[in-house]
């Protein structure tokens, strides 16, 4: 199985690894079709990613295909196209999980950071973290995770049509936040030190200031 491993800062290895082990009852076997490159991955490559151990298989912005399922899986089926929710809590009795905020769990494992990610042909993952779509392409599915971060930020802000919003930093996640903010607020402005990003936001998204 073809795999890309970040052995240490600034050193990738293109190699072959063993295929995934036997499926657990709650898991799905996934074929990776698309992988996004996140700032997290860039920091890992540079050697300044906190809470990170080498070697590591990177990749958490994924468009995948379900090619097998465990006996207890009922939310996805073989052949489904899916995005992957990469934040996995490992203790269901964690206080944050009990409060309905699993992304804030004390015992959190992030795909491609704390555990090996998707820069390989196939891997297994708990099926409850898969989100299928019949309309989206694999390219689009790989964008669901970063878009979700911007959407979450706007939802927490509880913007309405009387509000004015300022998005600071217009990298990929900021661009998503801008578009979700535009759906909710009457006026959206942006701030960034990169003039090229500011021009892109004006030209492609219609930001005026």
mmCIF file of C-alpha atoms in Angstrom:
data_model
loop_
_atom_site.group_PDB
_atom_site.id
_atom_site.type_symbol
_atom_site.label_atom_id
_atom_site.label_comp_id
_atom_site.label_asym_id
_atom_site.label_seq_id
_atom_site.Cartn_x
_atom_site.Cartn_y
_atom_site.Cartn_z
ATOM 1 C CA UNK A 1 0.000 0.000 0.000
ATOM 2 C CA UNK A 2 1.507 3.331 -1.096
ATOM 3 C CA UNK A 3 2.111 5.649 1.864
ATOM 4 C CA UNK A 4 3.762 9.010 2.523
ATOM 5 C CA UNK A 5 5.416 9.256 5.946
ATOM 6 C CA UNK A 6 6.872 12.386 7.505
ATOM 7 C CA UNK A 7 9.850 10.755 9.173
ATOM 8 C CA UNK A 8 11.187 13.961 10.749
ATOM 9 C CA UNK A 9 11.003 17.687 9.992
ATOM 10 C CA UNK A 10 11.525 18.382 6.274
ATOM 11 C CA UNK A 11 11.904 14.692 5.402
ATOM 12 C CA UNK A 12 9.133 12.746 3.704
ATOM 13 C CA UNK A 13 9.476 9.083 2.783
ATOM 14 C CA UNK A 14 7.456 7.583 -0.079
ATOM 15 C CA UNK A 15 7.118 3.933 0.811
ATOM 16 C CA UNK A 16 4.825 0.913 0.960
ATOM 17 C CA UNK A 17 3.157 -0.225 4.164
ATOM 18 C CA UNK A 18 1.015 -3.180 5.134
ATOM 19 C CA UNK A 19 -2.694 -2.982 4.318
ATOM 20 C CA UNK A 20 -5.076 -2.160 7.190
ATOM 21 C CA UNK A 21 -5.722 -4.810 9.773
ATOM 22 C CA UNK A 22 -9.070 -6.552 10.132
ATOM 23 C CA UNK A 23 -12.013 -4.200 10.587
ATOM 24 C CA UNK A 24 -13.480 -3.647 14.032
ATOM 25 C CA UNK A 25 -17.260 -3.850 14.242
ATOM 26 C CA UNK A 26 -17.694 -0.046 14.382
ATOM 27 C CA UNK A 27 -15.147 0.829 11.688
ATOM 28 C CA UNK A 28 -15.137 1.427 7.947
ATOM 29 C CA UNK A 29 -12.353 0.685 5.494
ATOM 30 C CA UNK A 30 -11.662 3.804 3.445
ATOM 31 C CA UNK A 31 -10.025 4.430 0.086
ATOM 32 C CA UNK A 32 -8.456 7.888 -0.029
ATOM 33 C CA UNK A 33 -9.248 9.903 -3.171
ATOM 34 C CA UNK A 34 -8.352 13.486 -2.158
ATOM 35 C CA UNK A 35 -6.143 15.048 0.534
ATOM 36 C CA UNK A 36 -6.050 18.718 1.465
ATOM 37 C CA UNK A 37 -2.881 20.347 2.804
ATOM 38 C CA UNK A 38 -3.547 22.192 6.059
ATOM 39 C CA UNK A 39 -1.453 24.710 7.970
ATOM 40 C CA UNK A 40 -1.147 21.979 10.580
ATOM 41 C CA UNK A 41 0.672 19.854 8.006
ATOM 42 C CA UNK A 42 2.978 22.727 7.060
ATOM 43 C CA UNK A 43 3.912 23.273 10.707
ATOM 44 C CA UNK A 44 4.579 19.553 11.116
ATOM 45 C CA UNK A 45 6.860 19.618 8.070
ATOM 46 C CA UNK A 46 8.698 22.661 9.441
ATOM 47 C CA UNK A 47 9.156 21.039 12.853
ATOM 48 C CA UNK A 48 7.178 23.541 14.910
ATOM 49 C CA UNK A 49 3.875 21.701 15.345
ATOM 50 C CA UNK A 50 3.118 21.260 19.090
ATOM 51 C CA UNK A 51 1.853 17.970 20.530
ATOM 52 C CA UNK A 52 3.333 16.103 17.597
ATOM 53 C CA UNK A 53 5.515 13.004 17.340
ATOM 54 C CA UNK A 54 7.530 11.672 14.398
ATOM 55 C CA UNK A 55 7.246 9.638 12.284
ATOM 56 C CA UNK A 56 3.671 10.479 11.287
ATOM 57 C CA UNK A 57 1.379 9.978 8.314
ATOM 58 C CA UNK A 58 -0.213 13.386 7.734
ATOM 59 C CA UNK A 59 -3.574 14.210 6.189
ATOM 60 C CA UNK A 60 -6.909 15.086 7.801
ATOM 61 C CA UNK A 61 -8.765 17.042 5.089
ATOM 62 C CA UNK A 62 -10.055 14.057 3.156
ATOM 63 C CA UNK A 63 -12.417 12.911 0.438
ATOM 64 C CA UNK A 64 -12.788 9.135 0.821
ATOM 65 C CA UNK A 65 -14.764 6.158 -0.456
ATOM 66 C CA UNK A 66 -16.166 3.455 1.826
ATOM 67 C CA UNK A 67 -15.008 0.074 0.549
ATOM 68 C CA UNK A 68 -15.980 -2.102 3.523
ATOM 69 C CA UNK A 69 -17.835 -1.765 6.825
ATOM 70 C CA UNK A 70 -17.834 -3.498 10.190
ATOM 71 C CA UNK A 71 -20.806 -5.509 11.380
ATOM 72 C CA UNK A 72 -22.287 -2.712 13.533
ATOM 73 C CA UNK A 73 -21.956 0.150 11.022
ATOM 74 C CA UNK A 74 -25.287 1.557 9.847
ATOM 75 C CA UNK A 75 -24.600 5.212 8.955
ATOM 76 C CA UNK A 76 -22.580 4.569 5.774
ATOM 77 C CA UNK A 77 -22.542 1.875 3.098
ATOM 78 C CA UNK A 78 -20.005 0.424 0.689
ATOM 79 C CA UNK A 79 -19.513 2.837 -2.198
ATOM 80 C CA UNK A 80 -20.439 5.977 -0.263
ATOM 81 C CA UNK A 81 -18.389 9.129 -0.831
ATOM 82 C CA UNK A 82 -17.559 10.770 2.495
ATOM 83 C CA UNK A 83 -15.792 13.556 4.279
ATOM 84 C CA UNK A 84 -13.989 12.630 7.485
ATOM 85 C CA UNK A 85 -14.435 14.319 10.853
ATOM 86 C CA UNK A 86 -10.821 14.112 12.082
ATOM 87 C CA UNK A 87 -11.338 14.974 15.769
ATOM 88 C CA UNK A 88 -11.934 11.773 17.703
ATOM 89 C CA UNK A 89 -12.584 11.658 21.431
ATOM 90 C CA UNK A 90 -11.305 8.548 23.157
ATOM 91 C CA UNK A 91 -13.130 8.735 26.522
ATOM 92 C CA UNK A 92 -16.953 8.919 26.248
ATOM 93 C CA UNK A 93 -17.230 9.939 29.909
ATOM 94 C CA UNK A 94 -15.104 13.038 29.342
ATOM 95 C CA UNK A 95 -16.954 16.064 30.868
ATOM 96 C CA UNK A 96 -16.879 18.034 27.583
ATOM 97 C CA UNK A 97 -18.271 15.050 25.666
ATOM 98 C CA UNK A 98 -21.101 14.679 28.173
ATOM 99 C CA UNK A 99 -21.917 18.372 27.644
ATOM 100 C CA UNK A 100 -22.205 17.858 23.894
ATOM 101 C CA UNK A 101 -18.845 19.461 23.033
ATOM 102 C CA UNK A 102 -16.708 16.514 21.876
ATOM 103 C CA UNK A 103 -14.301 18.835 20.041
ATOM 104 C CA UNK A 104 -13.232 20.154 23.462
ATOM 105 C CA UNK A 105 -12.598 16.724 24.970
ATOM 106 C CA UNK A 106 -9.624 16.374 27.287
ATOM 107 C CA UNK A 107 -8.718 13.074 25.631
ATOM 108 C CA UNK A 108 -8.772 14.042 21.960
ATOM 109 C CA UNK A 109 -7.014 12.342 19.070
ATOM 110 C CA UNK A 110 -6.680 14.278 15.817
ATOM 111 C CA UNK A 111 -6.202 12.333 12.594
ATOM 112 C CA UNK A 112 -2.847 13.130 11.024
ATOM 113 C CA UNK A 113 -1.576 14.761 14.217
ATOM 114 C CA UNK A 114 -1.913 12.426 17.208
ATOM 115 C CA UNK A 115 -2.553 9.372 15.046
ATOM 116 C CA UNK A 116 -1.661 8.479 11.462
ATOM 117 C CA UNK A 117 -3.769 10.218 8.842
ATOM 118 C CA UNK A 118 -4.825 9.859 5.241
ATOM 119 C CA UNK A 119 -1.649 10.132 3.143
ATOM 120 C CA UNK A 120 -1.989 6.465 2.225
ATOM 121 C CA UNK A 121 -4.140 4.452 -0.110
ATOM 122 C CA UNK A 122 -6.420 2.957 2.527
ATOM 123 C CA UNK A 123 -7.044 3.134 6.260
ATOM 124 C CA UNK A 124 -9.686 2.206 8.821
ATOM 125 C CA UNK A 125 -11.569 4.697 10.975
ATOM 126 C CA UNK A 126 -14.641 4.666 13.260
ATOM 127 C CA UNK A 127 -17.632 5.050 10.951
ATOM 128 C CA UNK A 128 -19.451 7.527 13.204
ATOM 129 C CA UNK A 129 -16.932 10.170 12.097
ATOM 130 C CA UNK A 130 -17.848 9.796 8.413
ATOM 131 C CA UNK A 131 -20.295 12.113 6.623
ATOM 132 C CA UNK A 132 -21.573 10.872 3.278
ATOM 133 C CA UNK A 133 -22.849 12.865 0.315
ATOM 134 C CA UNK A 134 -24.418 11.903 -2.997
ATOM 135 C CA UNK A 135 -23.903 15.366 -4.506
ATOM 136 C CA UNK A 136 -20.372 16.473 -3.587
ATOM 137 C CA UNK A 137 -17.210 15.496 -5.442
ATOM 138 C CA UNK A 138 -14.133 14.150 -3.674
ATOM 139 C CA UNK A 139 -12.501 17.565 -4.114
ATOM 140 C CA UNK A 140 -15.433 19.212 -2.375
ATOM 141 C CA UNK A 141 -15.577 16.593 0.375
ATOM 142 C CA UNK A 142 -11.942 17.290 1.249
ATOM 143 C CA UNK A 143 -12.931 20.925 1.900
ATOM 144 C CA UNK A 144 -15.693 20.099 4.388
ATOM 145 C CA UNK A 145 -13.369 20.084 7.424
ATOM 146 C CA UNK A 146 -11.810 23.546 6.914
ATOM 147 C CA UNK A 147 -15.181 24.995 5.861
ATOM 148 C CA UNK A 148 -16.706 23.522 9.003
ATOM 149 C CA UNK A 149 -14.295 25.522 11.165
ATOM 150 C CA UNK A 150 -15.384 28.807 9.594
ATOM 151 C CA UNK A 151 -19.037 27.807 9.859
ATOM 152 C CA UNK A 152 -18.615 26.915 13.538
ATOM 153 C CA UNK A 153 -17.014 30.302 14.265
ATOM 154 C CA UNK A 154 -19.874 32.190 12.607
ATOM 155 C CA UNK A 155 -22.484 30.064 14.364
ATOM 156 C CA UNK A 156 -20.886 30.804 17.737
ATOM 157 C CA UNK A 157 -20.887 34.526 16.961
ATOM 158 C CA UNK A 158 -24.673 34.359 16.412
ATOM 159 C CA UNK A 159 -24.567 36.990 13.682
ATOM 160 C CA UNK A 160 -27.774 38.514 12.376
ATOM 161 C CA UNK A 161 -28.738 40.917 9.613
ATOM 162 C CA UNK A 162 -28.103 43.984 11.810
ATOM 163 C CA UNK A 163 -24.508 43.008 12.584
ATOM 164 C CA UNK A 164 -21.241 44.065 11.039
ATOM 165 C CA UNK A 165 -18.514 41.409 11.055
ATOM 166 C CA UNK A 166 -14.725 41.579 10.781
ATOM 167 C CA UNK A 167 -12.825 38.458 9.704
ATOM 168 C CA UNK A 168 -9.153 38.673 10.685
ATOM 169 C CA UNK A 169 -6.877 36.507 8.558
ATOM 170 C CA UNK A 170 -8.114 35.336 5.168
ATOM 171 C CA UNK A 171 -6.370 32.091 4.518
ATOM 172 C CA UNK A 172 -8.536 29.122 3.478
ATOM 173 C CA UNK A 173 -10.439 28.959 6.781
ATOM 174 C CA UNK A 174 -10.892 32.725 6.826
ATOM 175 C CA UNK A 175 -12.302 32.632 3.299
ATOM 176 C CA UNK A 176 -14.873 30.113 4.468
ATOM 177 C CA UNK A 177 -15.712 32.223 7.510
ATOM 178 C CA UNK A 178 -16.238 35.254 5.236
ATOM 179 C CA UNK A 179 -18.794 33.445 3.113
ATOM 180 C CA UNK A 180 -20.725 32.094 6.088
ATOM 181 C CA UNK A 181 -20.640 35.558 7.674
ATOM 182 C CA UNK A 182 -22.000 37.069 4.447
ATOM 183 C CA UNK A 183 -25.009 34.773 4.729
ATOM 184 C CA UNK A 184 -25.783 36.075 8.207
ATOM 185 C CA UNK A 185 -24.512 39.643 8.649
ATOM 186 C CA UNK A 186 -25.386 42.833 6.831
ATOM 187 C CA UNK A 187 -21.771 43.907 6.319
ATOM 188 C CA UNK A 188 -18.504 41.942 6.353
ATOM 189 C CA UNK A 189 -15.004 43.446 6.361
ATOM 190 C CA UNK A 190 -11.655 41.646 6.310
ATOM 191 C CA UNK A 191 -8.179 42.224 7.716
ATOM 192 C CA UNK A 192 -4.892 40.635 6.613
ATOM 193 C CA UNK A 193 -1.249 41.688 6.197
ATOM 194 C CA UNK A 194 -1.049 39.932 2.806
ATOM 195 C CA UNK A 195 -2.153 42.284 0.032
ATOM 196 C CA UNK A 196 -2.605 39.415 -2.434
ATOM 197 C CA UNK A 197 -5.122 37.760 -0.107
ATOM 198 C CA UNK A 198 -6.999 41.035 0.278
ATOM 199 C CA UNK A 199 -7.188 41.450 -3.493
ATOM 200 C CA UNK A 200 -8.402 37.870 -3.887
ATOM 201 C CA UNK A 201 -11.176 38.440 -1.340
ATOM 202 C CA UNK A 202 -12.294 41.571 -3.188
ATOM 203 C CA UNK A 203 -12.218 39.987 -6.635
ATOM 204 C CA UNK A 204 -13.531 36.500 -5.928
ATOM 205 C CA UNK A 205 -15.871 36.999 -2.953
ATOM 206 C CA UNK A 206 -16.991 40.598 -3.418
ATOM 207 C CA UNK A 207 -15.539 42.008 -0.206
ATOM 208 C CA UNK A 208 -15.556 45.823 -0.347
ATOM 209 C CA UNK A 209 -13.459 46.688 2.704
#
